[in-house]
Amino acid sequence: MTIYDLHVHSTASDGSYTPAEVMSLAAQKNIDYIALTDHDTTAGVACALENVSANLKLLPGVEISVTWHGHTIHILGLGINIATSELQQGLAKLCEFRVWRAEEMARLLDLAGIPDLLSSAQALAQGGLISRTHFAKALVDKGYAKDMRQVFKRYLVPGKPGYVRGQWASLEQAIAWILAADGMPVIAHPAKYGLSAGKLAELITAFKDFGGLALEVVSGSHSDKDCFNIAGYCKRYELFASTGSDFHGEHMPWRHLGKVRALPDGVEPLWEQAIWHHCLENVG
Ligand code: AMP
Ligand code: MN
Ligand code: MN
Ligand code: MN
């Protein structure tokens, strides 16, 4: 059986393993196809490409943060050409926003009586992209919460002291950057945005109209019920189906690299499409 894991993070964003370590773990787990999809950056791809073993195929990827009708949505770009300036210029803007947001989060947390978080979060980010995950880890390390789930709930979600609203890319922009980079746009974990059935249908329709290709049906953050539900949307909207663990490493131990259930019957796997083969030719 061929193993696909098309949603994976490294230290280039909020994962705990370096791109090289992720490639070596993937080889140990006999994964056949992996996509490195760090949040808003492709900085880990070069290192991953240098460390990919013979039996593993790497798709350069990214997970782009999008603001759509006030909701934060994640759009994966799979099999992208990372040398595309339109994509890189767009991602650079998102990373600039992240730097500002980190300062703002630290300021708000300081007002709430939690000082010195910026330097701790920056140290954890090790010069890579800074995310809420780094703040979460710093807060847990300092004893403000017992684990990652609790810390998000208490401090880092809307209505809580460390939350700053995102000003991310538009859905149209994110898809355009991915298409400009000859990649495949996929909605990440569509069941996890808390959207009503009507809003989710609206999101999927807009995504398809802008050139989107697939929905992540199997995800490390989907339950079996979510998976069957999203499979239904693939059929209804004639979109392909993708699969990914959303592996982050040690600080999110409930997600496992390469451990993904089979796609439900009746959906069209992204990897059986002509565009997939075309993208893989491009990435070598
Ligand atoms: P950001 O893109 O910087 O806003 O950070 C979002 C990241 O935080 C997600 O990609 C997850 O990795 C992580 N995250 C969000 N919510 C939770 C949660 N409840 N528990 C653990 N990690 C979370
Ligand atoms: Mn993450
Ligand atoms: Mn995500
Ligand atoms: Mn992810």
mmCIF file of C-alpha atoms and ligand atoms in Angstrom:
data_model
loop_
_atom_site.group_PDB
_atom_site.id
_atom_site.type_symbol
_atom_site.label_atom_id
_atom_site.label_comp_id
_atom_site.label_asym_id
_atom_site.label_seq_id
_atom_site.Cartn_x
_atom_site.Cartn_y
_atom_site.Cartn_z
ATOM 1 C CA MET A 1 0.000 0.000 0.000
ATOM 2 C CA THR A 2 1.289 3.422 -0.938
ATOM 3 C CA ILE A 3 1.483 5.863 1.980
ATOM 4 C CA TYR A 4 0.689 9.552 1.350
ATOM 5 C CA ASP A 5 1.137 12.234 4.000
ATOM 6 C CA LEU A 6 0.484 15.582 2.365
ATOM 7 C CA HIS A 7 0.384 17.905 5.383
ATOM 8 C CA VAL A 8 3.436 18.075 7.643
ATOM 9 C CA HIS A 9 5.236 20.788 9.664
ATOM 10 C CA SER A 10 8.889 21.354 10.603
ATOM 11 C CA THR A 11 10.906 23.874 12.645
ATOM 12 C CA ALA A 12 10.586 26.244 9.675
ATOM 13 C CA SER A 13 7.178 27.010 11.226
ATOM 14 C CA ASP A 14 5.688 25.416 14.343
ATOM 15 C CA GLY A 15 6.890 21.819 14.120
ATOM 16 C CA SER A 16 9.422 20.415 16.599
ATOM 17 C CA TYR A 17 11.607 18.490 14.115
ATOM 18 C CA THR A 18 13.934 20.043 11.537
ATOM 19 C CA PRO A 19 13.099 19.393 7.866
ATOM 20 C CA ALA A 20 15.999 16.910 7.739
ATOM 21 C CA GLU A 21 14.668 15.057 10.789
ATOM 22 C CA VAL A 22 11.169 14.955 9.284
ATOM 23 C CA MET A 23 12.554 13.410 6.081
ATOM 24 C CA SER A 24 14.465 10.808 8.048
ATOM 25 C CA LEU A 25 11.404 9.936 10.175
ATOM 26 C CA ALA A 26 9.307 9.665 7.006
ATOM 27 C CA ALA A 27 11.806 7.230 5.492
ATOM 28 C CA GLN A 28 11.741 5.120 8.679
ATOM 29 C CA LYS A 29 7.964 4.985 8.462
ATOM 30 C CA ASN A 30 8.076 3.878 4.828
ATOM 31 C CA ILE A 31 6.097 6.865 3.644
ATOM 32 C CA ASP A 32 6.041 7.058 -0.158
ATOM 33 C CA TYR A 33 4.906 10.663 -0.721
ATOM 34 C CA ILE A 34 5.257 13.514 1.744
ATOM 35 C CA ALA A 35 4.464 17.224 1.424
ATOM 36 C CA LEU A 36 6.282 19.677 3.702
ATOM 37 C CA THR A 37 3.607 22.311 4.378
ATOM 38 C CA ASP A 38 4.856 24.826 6.908
ATOM 39 C CA HIS A 39 2.640 27.778 7.814
ATOM 40 C CA ASP A 40 3.221 30.729 5.457
ATOM 41 C CA THR A 41 6.808 29.790 4.571
ATOM 42 C CA THR A 42 8.754 27.485 2.264
ATOM 43 C CA ALA A 43 12.015 28.058 4.166
ATOM 44 C CA GLY A 44 12.294 24.360 5.123
ATOM 45 C CA VAL A 45 11.948 22.954 1.616
ATOM 46 C CA ALA A 46 15.600 23.279 0.493
ATOM 47 C CA CYS A 47 16.855 21.425 3.570
ATOM 48 C CA ALA A 48 14.160 18.755 3.140
ATOM 49 C CA LEU A 49 15.101 18.239 -0.531
ATOM 50 C CA GLU A 50 18.735 17.724 0.469
ATOM 51 C CA ASN A 51 17.764 15.068 2.982
ATOM 52 C CA VAL A 52 15.122 13.095 1.142
ATOM 53 C CA SER A 53 15.964 9.414 0.698
ATOM 54 C CA ALA A 54 15.637 7.462 -2.550
ATOM 55 C CA ASN A 55 12.282 5.803 -1.832
ATOM 56 C CA LEU A 56 10.564 8.934 -0.587
ATOM 57 C CA LYS A 57 9.087 11.591 -2.875
ATOM 58 C CA LEU A 58 8.864 15.112 -1.487
ATOM 59 C CA LEU A 59 6.326 17.649 -2.663
ATOM 60 C CA PRO A 60 7.347 21.187 -1.739
ATOM 61 C CA GLY A 61 4.338 22.769 -0.071
ATOM 62 C CA VAL A 62 2.950 25.488 2.156
ATOM 63 C CA GLU A 63 -0.078 26.028 4.407
ATOM 64 C CA ILE A 64 -1.294 29.570 3.759
ATOM 65 C CA SER A 65 -3.248 31.504 6.406
ATOM 66 C CA VAL A 66 -6.352 33.097 4.900
ATOM 67 C CA THR A 67 -9.011 35.403 6.304
ATOM 68 C CA TRP A 68 -12.394 34.646 4.775
ATOM 69 C CA HIS A 69 -15.505 36.419 6.086
ATOM 70 C CA GLY A 70 -13.779 36.863 9.439
ATOM 71 C CA HIS A 71 -12.757 33.198 9.719
ATOM 72 C CA THR A 72 -9.138 32.002 9.602
ATOM 73 C CA ILE A 73 -8.908 29.287 6.945
ATOM 74 C CA HIS A 74 -5.830 27.278 5.946
ATOM 75 C CA ILE A 75 -5.130 26.613 2.273
ATOM 76 C CA LEU A 76 -2.463 24.078 1.375
ATOM 77 C CA GLY A 77 -0.396 24.517 -1.748
ATOM 78 C CA LEU A 78 1.059 21.153 -2.799
ATOM 79 C CA GLY A 79 3.793 20.537 -5.376
ATOM 80 C CA ILE A 80 4.640 24.212 -5.663
ATOM 81 C CA ASN A 81 7.603 25.762 -7.423
ATOM 82 C CA ILE A 82 9.066 27.683 -4.492
ATOM 83 C CA ALA A 83 11.069 30.007 -6.759
ATOM 84 C CA THR A 84 7.859 31.794 -7.807
ATOM 85 C CA SER A 85 8.100 35.487 -6.933
ATOM 86 C CA GLU A 86 4.330 36.078 -6.716
ATOM 87 C CA LEU A 87 4.101 33.347 -4.059
ATOM 88 C CA GLN A 88 7.180 34.492 -2.137
ATOM 89 C CA GLN A 89 6.093 38.131 -2.110
ATOM 90 C CA GLY A 90 2.718 37.100 -0.717
ATOM 91 C CA LEU A 91 4.248 34.881 1.970
ATOM 92 C CA ALA A 92 6.706 37.636 2.952
ATOM 93 C CA LYS A 93 3.747 39.912 3.755
ATOM 94 C CA LEU A 94 2.187 37.227 5.969
ATOM 95 C CA CYS A 95 5.473 36.750 7.811
ATOM 96 C CA GLU A 96 5.724 40.521 8.394
ATOM 97 C CA PHE A 97 2.242 40.448 9.873
ATOM 98 C CA ARG A 98 3.328 37.559 12.119
ATOM 99 C CA VAL A 99 6.239 39.600 13.505
ATOM 100 C CA TRP A 100 3.902 42.519 14.318
ATOM 101 C CA ARG A 101 1.278 40.160 15.753
ATOM 102 C CA ALA A 102 3.862 38.495 18.031
ATOM 103 C CA GLU A 103 4.789 41.888 19.498
ATOM 104 C CA GLU A 104 1.128 42.713 19.971
ATOM 105 C CA MET A 105 0.402 39.327 21.619
ATOM 106 C CA ALA A 106 3.304 39.858 24.030
ATOM 107 C CA ARG A 107 2.049 43.384 24.820
ATOM 108 C CA LEU A 108 -1.466 42.142 25.573
ATOM 109 C CA LEU A 109 -0.225 39.232 27.669
ATOM 110 C CA ASP A 110 2.017 41.641 29.578
ATOM 111 C CA LEU A 111 -1.057 43.786 30.335
ATOM 112 C CA ALA A 112 -2.731 40.617 31.596
ATOM 113 C CA GLY A 113 0.157 40.097 34.012
ATOM 114 C CA ILE A 114 2.323 37.711 31.998
ATOM 115 C CA PRO A 115 5.624 39.454 31.238
ATOM 116 C CA ASP A 116 8.585 38.655 28.962
ATOM 117 C CA LEU A 117 6.851 36.302 26.567
ATOM 118 C CA LEU A 118 8.207 37.778 23.344
ATOM 119 C CA SER A 119 11.820 36.780 23.962
ATOM 120 C CA SER A 120 10.784 33.279 25.138
ATOM 121 C CA ALA A 121 8.576 32.725 22.080
ATOM 122 C CA GLN A 122 11.289 34.091 19.765
ATOM 123 C CA ALA A 123 13.853 31.781 21.331
ATOM 124 C CA LEU A 124 11.546 28.809 20.669
ATOM 125 C CA ALA A 125 11.002 29.929 17.061
ATOM 126 C CA GLN A 126 14.811 29.877 16.581
ATOM 127 C CA GLY A 127 14.773 32.545 13.912
ATOM 128 C CA GLY A 128 12.028 30.752 11.966
ATOM 129 C CA LEU A 129 8.479 31.936 11.505
ATOM 130 C CA ILE A 130 6.747 32.862 14.764
ATOM 131 C CA SER A 131 3.329 31.415 15.575
ATOM 132 C CA ARG A 132 0.846 31.056 18.393
ATOM 133 C CA THR A 133 2.342 27.592 18.972
ATOM 134 C CA HIS A 134 5.598 29.195 20.172
ATOM 135 C CA PHE A 135 3.680 31.398 22.611
ATOM 136 C CA ALA A 136 1.719 28.357 23.753
ATOM 137 C CA LYS A 137 4.885 26.396 24.424
ATOM 138 C CA ALA A 138 6.491 29.322 26.283
ATOM 139 C CA LEU A 139 3.372 29.674 28.468
ATOM 140 C CA VAL A 140 3.344 25.956 29.272
ATOM 141 C CA ASP A 141 7.096 25.984 30.027
ATOM 142 C CA LYS A 142 6.529 28.862 32.463
ATOM 143 C CA GLY A 143 3.718 26.987 34.188
ATOM 144 C CA TYR A 144 0.737 29.077 33.070
ATOM 145 C CA ALA A 145 -1.107 25.982 31.802
ATOM 146 C CA LYS A 146 -0.622 22.225 31.972
ATOM 147 C CA ASP A 147 -0.611 21.446 28.253
ATOM 148 C CA MET A 148 -1.007 22.842 24.748
ATOM 149 C CA ARG A 149 -4.754 22.341 24.595
ATOM 150 C CA GLN A 150 -5.355 24.108 27.895
ATOM 151 C CA VAL A 151 -3.038 26.991 27.071
ATOM 152 C CA PHE A 152 -4.837 27.770 23.799
ATOM 153 C CA LYS A 153 -8.195 27.716 25.509
ATOM 154 C CA ARG A 154 -7.058 30.033 28.311
ATOM 155 C CA TYR A 155 -4.909 32.555 26.481
ATOM 156 C CA LEU A 156 -4.715 32.291 22.718
ATOM 157 C CA VAL A 157 -8.182 31.995 21.188
ATOM 158 C CA PRO A 158 -10.748 34.779 20.451
ATOM 159 C CA GLY A 159 -11.895 36.499 23.638
ATOM 160 C CA LYS A 160 -8.759 35.506 25.570
ATOM 161 C CA PRO A 161 -5.983 37.927 26.614
ATOM 162 C CA GLY A 162 -3.314 36.882 24.100
ATOM 163 C CA TYR A 163 -5.520 36.714 21.004
ATOM 164 C CA VAL A 164 -4.892 39.144 18.165
ATOM 165 C CA ARG A 165 -7.157 38.992 15.123
ATOM 166 C CA GLY A 166 -5.481 37.741 11.956
ATOM 167 C CA GLN A 167 -5.128 39.899 8.844
ATOM 168 C CA TRP A 168 -4.121 37.123 6.513
ATOM 169 C CA ALA A 169 -4.314 36.645 2.742
ATOM 170 C CA SER A 170 -7.644 36.649 0.918
ATOM 171 C CA LEU A 171 -8.874 33.286 -0.363
ATOM 172 C CA GLU A 172 -8.474 34.522 -3.923
ATOM 173 C CA GLN A 173 -4.886 35.679 -3.340
ATOM 174 C CA ALA A 174 -3.773 32.460 -1.662
ATOM 175 C CA ILE A 175 -5.147 30.337 -4.495
ATOM 176 C CA ALA A 176 -3.638 32.667 -7.115
ATOM 177 C CA TRP A 177 -0.171 32.397 -5.486
ATOM 178 C CA ILE A 178 -0.396 28.595 -5.453
ATOM 179 C CA LEU A 179 -1.564 28.433 -9.071
ATOM 180 C CA ALA A 180 1.197 30.895 -10.086
ATOM 181 C CA ALA A 181 3.631 28.414 -8.491
ATOM 182 C CA ASP A 182 2.135 25.523 -10.523
ATOM 183 C CA GLY A 183 0.843 23.912 -7.328
ATOM 184 C CA MET A 184 -2.393 22.251 -6.233
ATOM 185 C CA PRO A 185 -4.660 24.274 -3.868
ATOM 186 C CA VAL A 186 -6.320 22.182 -1.132
ATOM 187 C CA ILE A 187 -8.530 23.317 1.791
ATOM 188 C CA ALA A 188 -6.822 22.012 4.953
ATOM 189 C CA HIS A 189 -8.982 20.282 7.621
ATOM 190 C CA PRO A 190 -12.281 21.780 6.322
ATOM 191 C CA ALA A 191 -14.338 20.394 9.224
ATOM 192 C CA LYS A 192 -12.288 22.301 11.801
ATOM 193 C CA TYR A 193 -13.368 25.887 11.196
ATOM 194 C CA GLY A 194 -16.645 25.703 13.092
ATOM 195 C CA LEU A 195 -18.560 26.737 9.957
ATOM 196 C CA SER A 196 -22.235 25.935 9.524
ATOM 197 C CA ALA A 197 -23.074 23.609 6.620
ATOM 198 C CA GLY A 198 -24.229 26.641 4.622
ATOM 199 C CA LYS A 199 -21.029 28.648 5.254
ATOM 200 C CA LEU A 200 -18.838 25.644 4.485
ATOM 201 C CA ALA A 201 -20.690 25.191 1.191
ATOM 202 C CA GLU A 202 -20.100 28.880 0.473
ATOM 203 C CA LEU A 203 -16.385 28.552 1.253
ATOM 204 C CA ILE A 204 -16.049 25.478 -0.957
ATOM 205 C CA THR A 205 -17.917 27.146 -3.827
ATOM 206 C CA ALA A 206 -15.667 30.243 -3.653
ATOM 207 C CA PHE A 207 -12.569 28.018 -3.390
ATOM 208 C CA LYS A 208 -13.583 26.093 -6.497
ATOM 209 C CA ASP A 209 -14.452 29.260 -8.434
ATOM 210 C CA PHE A 210 -10.975 30.672 -7.737
ATOM 211 C CA GLY A 211 -9.316 27.481 -9.040
ATOM 212 C CA GLY A 212 -9.155 25.278 -5.926
ATOM 213 C CA LEU A 213 -8.743 21.549 -6.580
ATOM 214 C CA ALA A 214 -9.173 19.385 -3.511
ATOM 215 C CA LEU A 215 -10.405 19.063 0.070
ATOM 216 C CA GLU A 216 -8.353 17.448 2.822
ATOM 217 C CA VAL A 217 -10.745 14.617 3.616
ATOM 218 C CA VAL A 218 -8.438 12.648 5.901
ATOM 219 C CA SER A 219 -6.688 14.844 8.470
ATOM 220 C CA GLY A 220 -4.980 14.314 11.818
ATOM 221 C CA SER A 221 -7.516 16.761 13.204
ATOM 222 C CA HIS A 222 -10.624 15.148 11.665
ATOM 223 C CA SER A 223 -12.731 12.531 13.388
ATOM 224 C CA ASP A 224 -14.089 9.674 11.262
ATOM 225 C CA LYS A 225 -17.375 11.545 11.149
ATOM 226 C CA ASP A 226 -15.639 14.709 9.849
ATOM 227 C CA CYS A 227 -13.873 12.591 7.237
ATOM 228 C CA PHE A 228 -17.100 11.106 5.856
ATOM 229 C CA ASN A 229 -18.780 14.504 5.994
ATOM 230 C CA ILE A 230 -16.015 16.158 3.944
ATOM 231 C CA ALA A 231 -15.946 13.215 1.531
ATOM 232 C CA GLY A 232 -19.595 14.099 0.854
ATOM 233 C CA TYR A 233 -18.591 17.678 -0.067
ATOM 234 C CA CYS A 234 -15.926 16.323 -2.469
ATOM 235 C CA LYS A 235 -18.590 14.348 -4.307
ATOM 236 C CA ARG A 236 -21.151 17.151 -4.292
ATOM 237 C CA TYR A 237 -18.721 19.829 -5.506
ATOM 238 C CA GLU A 238 -16.591 17.559 -7.738
ATOM 239 C CA LEU A 239 -13.352 18.232 -5.928
ATOM 240 C CA PHE A 240 -10.503 15.764 -5.424
ATOM 241 C CA ALA A 241 -9.636 14.310 -2.017
ATOM 242 C CA SER A 242 -6.351 14.704 -0.120
ATOM 243 C CA THR A 243 -4.830 13.173 2.989
ATOM 244 C CA GLY A 244 -2.492 14.533 5.661
ATOM 245 C CA SER A 245 -1.526 13.944 9.279
ATOM 246 C CA ASP A 246 -0.838 17.643 10.114
ATOM 247 C CA PHE A 247 2.171 16.302 12.001
ATOM 248 C CA HIS A 248 3.891 18.867 14.258
ATOM 249 C CA GLY A 249 6.135 16.608 16.343
ATOM 250 C CA GLU A 250 6.578 16.292 20.068
ATOM 251 C CA HIS A 251 4.435 19.172 21.293
ATOM 252 C CA MET A 252 1.350 17.747 19.546
ATOM 253 C CA PRO A 253 1.772 14.058 20.296
ATOM 254 C CA TRP A 254 -1.759 13.161 19.207
ATOM 255 C CA ARG A 255 -0.808 13.483 15.532
ATOM 256 C CA HIS A 256 1.442 10.877 13.974
ATOM 257 C CA LEU A 257 3.594 11.209 10.880
ATOM 258 C CA GLY A 258 2.266 8.988 8.086
ATOM 259 C CA LYS A 259 -0.542 7.630 10.229
ATOM 260 C CA VAL A 260 -3.611 8.425 8.193
ATOM 261 C CA ARG A 261 -6.710 6.325 7.572
ATOM 262 C CA ALA A 262 -7.692 5.294 4.048
ATOM 263 C CA LEU A 263 -9.855 7.652 2.015
ATOM 264 C CA PRO A 264 -13.533 6.694 2.083
ATOM 265 C CA ASP A 265 -14.934 5.016 -1.028
ATOM 266 C CA GLY A 266 -16.349 7.140 -3.791
ATOM 267 C CA VAL A 267 -13.922 10.080 -3.683
ATOM 268 C CA GLU A 268 -11.284 10.842 -6.314
ATOM 269 C CA PRO A 269 -7.797 10.829 -4.757
ATOM 270 C CA LEU A 270 -5.689 13.821 -5.753
ATOM 271 C CA TRP A 271 -2.784 11.483 -6.555
ATOM 272 C CA GLU A 272 -4.728 9.702 -9.276
ATOM 273 C CA GLN A 273 -5.162 12.885 -11.300
ATOM 274 C CA ALA A 274 -3.131 14.088 -14.283
ATOM 275 C CA ILE A 275 -2.302 17.341 -12.447
ATOM 276 C CA TRP A 276 -0.580 15.377 -9.678
ATOM 277 C CA HIS A 277 1.740 13.691 -12.167
ATOM 278 C CA HIS A 278 2.374 17.018 -13.827
ATOM 279 C CA CYS A 279 3.328 18.608 -10.471
ATOM 280 C CA LEU A 280 5.599 15.707 -9.585
ATOM 281 C CA GLU A 281 7.448 16.035 -12.892
ATOM 282 C CA ASN A 282 8.067 19.669 -12.034
ATOM 283 C CA VAL A 283 9.443 18.916 -8.609
ATOM 284 C CA GLY A 284 11.694 16.147 -9.981
HETATM 285 P P1 AMP B 1 -1.030 30.724 14.129
HETATM 286 O O1 AMP B 1 -1.038 30.333 12.672
HETATM 287 O O2 AMP B 1 0.261 31.364 14.536
HETATM 288 O O3 AMP B 1 -2.232 31.516 14.529
HETATM 289 O O4 AMP B 1 -1.049 29.394 14.960
HETATM 290 C C1 AMP B 1 -1.960 28.389 14.671
HETATM 291 C C2 AMP B 1 -1.376 27.060 15.093
HETATM 292 O O5 AMP B 1 -1.592 26.848 16.466
HETATM 293 C C3 AMP B 1 -2.071 25.898 14.407
HETATM 294 O O6 AMP B 1 -1.466 25.618 13.189
HETATM 295 C C4 AMP B 1 -1.867 24.766 15.370
HETATM 296 O O7 AMP B 1 -0.617 24.181 15.132
HETATM 297 C C5 AMP B 1 -1.813 25.469 16.716
HETATM 298 N N1 AMP B 1 -3.090 25.349 17.447
HETATM 299 C C6 AMP B 1 -4.214 26.035 17.222
HETATM 300 N N2 AMP B 1 -5.178 25.690 18.118
HETATM 301 C C7 AMP B 1 -4.621 24.764 18.911
HETATM 302 C C8 AMP B 1 -5.077 24.000 20.038
HETATM 303 N N3 AMP B 1 -6.308 24.167 20.524
HETATM 304 N N4 AMP B 1 -4.211 23.128 20.602
HETATM 305 C C9 AMP B 1 -2.975 22.993 20.118
HETATM 306 N N5 AMP B 1 -2.476 23.667 19.075
HETATM 307 C C10 AMP B 1 -3.292 24.543 18.482
HETATM 308 MN MN MN B 2 0.501 24.587 13.295
HETATM 309 MN MN MN B 3 -3.970 24.222 9.804
HETATM 310 MN MN MN B 4 -1.033 22.328 9.517
#
